[in-house]
PDB file of C-alpha atoms in Angstrom:
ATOM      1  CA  UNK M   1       3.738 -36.175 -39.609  1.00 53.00           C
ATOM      2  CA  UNK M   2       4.051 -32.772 -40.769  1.00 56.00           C
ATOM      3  CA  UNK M   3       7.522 -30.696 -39.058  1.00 58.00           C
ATOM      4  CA  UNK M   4       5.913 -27.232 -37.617  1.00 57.00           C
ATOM      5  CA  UNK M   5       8.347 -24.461 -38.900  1.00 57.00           C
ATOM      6  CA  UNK M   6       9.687 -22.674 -36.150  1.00 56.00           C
ATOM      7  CA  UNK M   7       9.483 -19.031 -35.391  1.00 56.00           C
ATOM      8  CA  UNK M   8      12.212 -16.756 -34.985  1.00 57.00           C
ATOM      9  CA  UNK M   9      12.975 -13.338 -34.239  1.00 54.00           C
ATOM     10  CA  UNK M  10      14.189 -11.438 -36.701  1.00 55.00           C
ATOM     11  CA  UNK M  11      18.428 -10.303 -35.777  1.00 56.00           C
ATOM     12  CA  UNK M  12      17.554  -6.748 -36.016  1.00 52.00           C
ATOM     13  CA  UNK M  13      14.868  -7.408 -33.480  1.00 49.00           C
ATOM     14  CA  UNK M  14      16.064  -9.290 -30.846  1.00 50.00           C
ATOM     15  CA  UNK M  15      18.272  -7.256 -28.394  1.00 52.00           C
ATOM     16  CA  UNK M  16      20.990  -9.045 -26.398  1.00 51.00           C
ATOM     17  CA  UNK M  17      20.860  -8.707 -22.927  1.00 45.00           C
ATOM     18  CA  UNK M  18      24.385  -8.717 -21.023  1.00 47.00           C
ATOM     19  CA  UNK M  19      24.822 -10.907 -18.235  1.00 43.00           C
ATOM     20  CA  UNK M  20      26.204 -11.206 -14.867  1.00 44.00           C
ATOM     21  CA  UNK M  21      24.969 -14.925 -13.645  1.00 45.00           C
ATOM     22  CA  UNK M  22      23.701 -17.538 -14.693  1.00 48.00           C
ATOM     23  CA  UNK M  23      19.855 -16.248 -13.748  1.00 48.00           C
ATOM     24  CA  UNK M  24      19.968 -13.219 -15.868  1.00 45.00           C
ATOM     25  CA  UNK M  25      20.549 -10.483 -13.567  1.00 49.00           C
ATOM     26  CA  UNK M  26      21.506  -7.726 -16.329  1.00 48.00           C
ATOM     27  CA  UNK M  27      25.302  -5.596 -15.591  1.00 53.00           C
ATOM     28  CA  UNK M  28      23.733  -2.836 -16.625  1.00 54.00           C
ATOM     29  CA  UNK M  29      20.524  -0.763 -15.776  1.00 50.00           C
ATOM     30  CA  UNK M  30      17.509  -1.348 -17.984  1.00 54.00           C
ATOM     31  CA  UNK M  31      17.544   2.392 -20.449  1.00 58.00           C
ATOM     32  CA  UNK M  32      14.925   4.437 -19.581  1.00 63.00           C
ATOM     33  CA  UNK M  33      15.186   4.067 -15.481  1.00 65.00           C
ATOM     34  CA  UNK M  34      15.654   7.035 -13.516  1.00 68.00           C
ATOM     35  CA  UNK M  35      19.327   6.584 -12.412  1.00 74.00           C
ATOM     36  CA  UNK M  36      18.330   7.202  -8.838  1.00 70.00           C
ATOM     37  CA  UNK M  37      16.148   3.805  -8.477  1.00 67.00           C
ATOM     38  CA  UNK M  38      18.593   2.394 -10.810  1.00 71.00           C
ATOM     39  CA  UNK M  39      21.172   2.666  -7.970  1.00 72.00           C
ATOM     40  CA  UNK M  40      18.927   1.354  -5.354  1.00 66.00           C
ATOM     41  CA  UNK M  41      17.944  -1.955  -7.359  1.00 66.00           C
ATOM     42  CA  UNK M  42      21.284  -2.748  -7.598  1.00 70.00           C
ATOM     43  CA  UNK M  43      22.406  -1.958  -4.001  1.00 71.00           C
ATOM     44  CA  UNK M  44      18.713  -2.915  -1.932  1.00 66.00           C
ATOM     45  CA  UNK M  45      16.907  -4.904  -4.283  1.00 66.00           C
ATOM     46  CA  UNK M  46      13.441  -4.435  -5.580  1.00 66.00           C
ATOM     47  CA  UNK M  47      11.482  -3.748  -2.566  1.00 66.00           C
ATOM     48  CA  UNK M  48      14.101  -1.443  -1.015  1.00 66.00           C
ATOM     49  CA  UNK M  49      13.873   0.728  -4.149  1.00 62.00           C
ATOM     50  CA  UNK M  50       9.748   0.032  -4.173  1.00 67.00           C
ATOM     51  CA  UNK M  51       9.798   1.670  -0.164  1.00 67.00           C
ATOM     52  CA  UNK M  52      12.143   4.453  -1.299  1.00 64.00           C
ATOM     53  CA  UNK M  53       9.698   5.435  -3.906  1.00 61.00           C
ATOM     54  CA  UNK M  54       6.588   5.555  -2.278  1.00 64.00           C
ATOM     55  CA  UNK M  55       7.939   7.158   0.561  1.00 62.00           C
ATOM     56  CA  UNK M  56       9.461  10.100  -1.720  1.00 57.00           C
ATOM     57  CA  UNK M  57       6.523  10.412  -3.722  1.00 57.00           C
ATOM     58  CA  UNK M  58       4.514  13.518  -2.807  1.00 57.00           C
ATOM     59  CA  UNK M  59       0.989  12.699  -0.816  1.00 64.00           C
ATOM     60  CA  UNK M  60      -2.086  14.108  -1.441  1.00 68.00           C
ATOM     61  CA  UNK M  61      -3.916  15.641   1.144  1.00 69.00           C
ATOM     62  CA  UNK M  62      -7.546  14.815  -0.140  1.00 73.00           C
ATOM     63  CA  UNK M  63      -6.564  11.181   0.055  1.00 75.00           C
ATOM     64  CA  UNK M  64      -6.579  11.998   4.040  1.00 80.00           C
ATOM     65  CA  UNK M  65      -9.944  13.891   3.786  1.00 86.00           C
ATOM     66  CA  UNK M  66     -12.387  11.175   5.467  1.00 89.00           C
ATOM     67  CA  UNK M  67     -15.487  13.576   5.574  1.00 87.00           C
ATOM     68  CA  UNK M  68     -15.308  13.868   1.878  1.00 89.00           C
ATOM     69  CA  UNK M  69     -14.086  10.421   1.068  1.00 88.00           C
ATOM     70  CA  UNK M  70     -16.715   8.351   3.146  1.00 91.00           C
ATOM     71  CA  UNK M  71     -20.011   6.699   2.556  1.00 92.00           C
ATOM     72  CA  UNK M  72     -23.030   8.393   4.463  1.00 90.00           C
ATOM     73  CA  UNK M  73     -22.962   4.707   6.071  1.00 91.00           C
ATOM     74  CA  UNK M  74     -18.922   4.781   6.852  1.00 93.00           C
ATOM     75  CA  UNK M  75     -19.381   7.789   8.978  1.00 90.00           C
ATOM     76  CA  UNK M  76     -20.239   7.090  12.885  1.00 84.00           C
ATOM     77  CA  UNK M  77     -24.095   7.691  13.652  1.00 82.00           C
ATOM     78  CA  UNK M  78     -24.660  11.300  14.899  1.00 81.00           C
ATOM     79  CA  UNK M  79     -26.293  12.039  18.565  1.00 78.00           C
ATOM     80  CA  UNK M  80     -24.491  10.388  20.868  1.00 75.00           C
ATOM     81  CA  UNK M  81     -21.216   9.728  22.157  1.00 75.00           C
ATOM     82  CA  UNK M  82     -20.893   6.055  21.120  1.00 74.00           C
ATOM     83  CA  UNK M  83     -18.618   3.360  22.871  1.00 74.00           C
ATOM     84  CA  UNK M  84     -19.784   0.357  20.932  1.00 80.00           C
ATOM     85  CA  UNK M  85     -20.435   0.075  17.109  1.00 81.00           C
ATOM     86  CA  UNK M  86     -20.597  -2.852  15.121  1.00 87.00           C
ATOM     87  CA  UNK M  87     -20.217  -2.471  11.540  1.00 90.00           C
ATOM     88  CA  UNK M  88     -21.495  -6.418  10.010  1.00 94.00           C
ATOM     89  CA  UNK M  89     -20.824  -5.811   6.373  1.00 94.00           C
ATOM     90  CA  UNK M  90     -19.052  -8.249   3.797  1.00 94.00           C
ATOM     91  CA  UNK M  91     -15.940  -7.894   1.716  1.00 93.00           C
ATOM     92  CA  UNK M  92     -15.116  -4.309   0.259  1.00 92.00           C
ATOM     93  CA  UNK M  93     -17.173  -2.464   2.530  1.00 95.00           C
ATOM     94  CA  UNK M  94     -14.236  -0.715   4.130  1.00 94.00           C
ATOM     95  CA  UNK M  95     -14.725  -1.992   7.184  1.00 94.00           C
ATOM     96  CA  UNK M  96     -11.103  -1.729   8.412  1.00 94.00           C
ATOM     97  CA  UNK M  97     -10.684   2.008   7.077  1.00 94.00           C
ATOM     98  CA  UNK M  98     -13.780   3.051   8.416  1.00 94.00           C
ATOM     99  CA  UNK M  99     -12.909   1.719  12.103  1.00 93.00           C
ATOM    100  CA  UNK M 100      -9.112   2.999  11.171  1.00 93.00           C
ATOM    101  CA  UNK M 101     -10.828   6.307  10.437  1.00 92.00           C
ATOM    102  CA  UNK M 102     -13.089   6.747  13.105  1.00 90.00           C
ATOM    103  CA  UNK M 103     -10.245   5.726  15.681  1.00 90.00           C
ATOM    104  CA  UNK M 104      -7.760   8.690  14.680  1.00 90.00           C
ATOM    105  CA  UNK M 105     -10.773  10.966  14.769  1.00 88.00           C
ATOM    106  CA  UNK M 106     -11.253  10.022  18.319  1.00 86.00           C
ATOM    107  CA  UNK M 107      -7.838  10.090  18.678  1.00 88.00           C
ATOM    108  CA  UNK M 108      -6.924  13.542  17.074  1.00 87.00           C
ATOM    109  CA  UNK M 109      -9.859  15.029  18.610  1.00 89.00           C
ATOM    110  CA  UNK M 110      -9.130  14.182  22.028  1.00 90.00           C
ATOM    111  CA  UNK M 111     -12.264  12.339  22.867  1.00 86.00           C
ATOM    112  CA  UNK M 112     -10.536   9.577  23.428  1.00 84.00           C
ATOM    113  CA  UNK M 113      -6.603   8.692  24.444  1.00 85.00           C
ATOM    114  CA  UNK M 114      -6.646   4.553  24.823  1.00 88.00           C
ATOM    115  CA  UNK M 115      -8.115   2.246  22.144  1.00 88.00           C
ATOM    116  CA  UNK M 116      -7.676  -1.279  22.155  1.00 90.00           C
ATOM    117  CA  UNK M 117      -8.138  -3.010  19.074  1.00 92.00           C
ATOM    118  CA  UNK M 118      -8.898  -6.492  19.214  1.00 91.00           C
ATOM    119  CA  UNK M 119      -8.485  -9.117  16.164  1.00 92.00           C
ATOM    120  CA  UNK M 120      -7.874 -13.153  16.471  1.00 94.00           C
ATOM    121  CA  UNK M 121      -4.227 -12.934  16.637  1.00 96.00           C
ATOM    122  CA  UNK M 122      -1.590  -9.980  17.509  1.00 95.00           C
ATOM    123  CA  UNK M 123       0.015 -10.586  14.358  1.00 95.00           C
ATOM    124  CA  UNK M 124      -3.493 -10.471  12.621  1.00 94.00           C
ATOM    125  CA  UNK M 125      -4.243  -6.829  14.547  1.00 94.00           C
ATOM    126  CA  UNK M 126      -0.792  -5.676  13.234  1.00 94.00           C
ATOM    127  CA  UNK M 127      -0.630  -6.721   9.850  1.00 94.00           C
ATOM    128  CA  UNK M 128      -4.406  -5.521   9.097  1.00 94.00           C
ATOM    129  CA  UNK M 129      -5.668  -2.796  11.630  1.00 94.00           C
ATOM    130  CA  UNK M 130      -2.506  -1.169  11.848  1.00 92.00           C
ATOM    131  CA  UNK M 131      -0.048  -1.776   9.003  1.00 92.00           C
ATOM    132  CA  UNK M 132      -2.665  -2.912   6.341  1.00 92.00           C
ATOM    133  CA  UNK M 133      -3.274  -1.028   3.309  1.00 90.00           C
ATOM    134  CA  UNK M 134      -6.151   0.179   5.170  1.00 92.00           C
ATOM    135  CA  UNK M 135      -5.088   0.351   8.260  1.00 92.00           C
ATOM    136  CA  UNK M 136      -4.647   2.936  10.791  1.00 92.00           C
ATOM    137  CA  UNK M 137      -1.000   3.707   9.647  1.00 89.00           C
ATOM    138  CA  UNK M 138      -2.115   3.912   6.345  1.00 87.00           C
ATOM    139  CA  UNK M 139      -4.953   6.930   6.897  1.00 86.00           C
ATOM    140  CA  UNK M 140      -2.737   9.364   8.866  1.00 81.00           C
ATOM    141  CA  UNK M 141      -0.834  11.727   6.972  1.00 78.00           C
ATOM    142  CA  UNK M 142       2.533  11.204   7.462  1.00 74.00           C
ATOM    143  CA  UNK M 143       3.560  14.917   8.439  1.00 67.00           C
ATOM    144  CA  UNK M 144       0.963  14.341  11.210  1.00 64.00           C
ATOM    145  CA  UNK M 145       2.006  13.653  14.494  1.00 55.00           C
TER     146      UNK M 145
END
């Protein structure tokens, strides 16, 4: 049988990483990270430092314009003052930002001051309607009250 020849990297290549454990974890920041979110890896850990930078980054208030972000068939049916709507679409429609959507309109407008949103489980209705990535949390601008 023929012996493969193995491939190695080069000394001036290969960059030795310092250590503090036995996993890897390096002593010192990686070079090019802003010192700031350095400082927060190493004291909160990854998603500490991932929430600290969204929430400092600056928002853009188009991303909050529904009107001008919506399908024609997003938007709730002109006319009359509707209690009921079912929206039967499948995946990707934006069914849960259009209902998100719709509810702060109703909401901010003063048409309406109760909701209830229903979903299979409570924990189901949090994690999607309200905390989702399109939920209603997610489409109010967070200098709105």
């Amino acid at each position: 049988m023929p012996t493969e020849k193995r491939k190695t990297i080069p000394k001036k290549l290969a960059k030795k990483t310092k250590t503090s454990s036995k996993k890897g974890s390096p002593k010192e920041p990686i070079k090019g990270i802003d010192p700031k979110i350095a400082a927060i890896l190493k004291k909160g850990g990854a998603q500490s430092a991932l929430q600290q930078v969204l929430n400092h980054m600056s928002h853009d208030p188009e991303q909050y314009n529904w009107d001008k972000l919506a399908r024609k068939n997003q938007k709730l049916p002109k006319g009359l003052r509707w209690k009921i709507w079912l929206i039967m679409a499948g995946r990707g429609f934006g069914k849960t930002r259009t209902g998100a959507e719709t509810v702060r309109q109703w909401v901010m407008s003063g048409q309406y001051r109760r909701i209830a949103l229903i979903g299979n489980t409570e924990k189901d209705v949090r994690q999607v309607m309200i905390e989702g990535p399109s939920g209603l949390l997610s489409c109010h601008p967070p200098n709105m009250g």
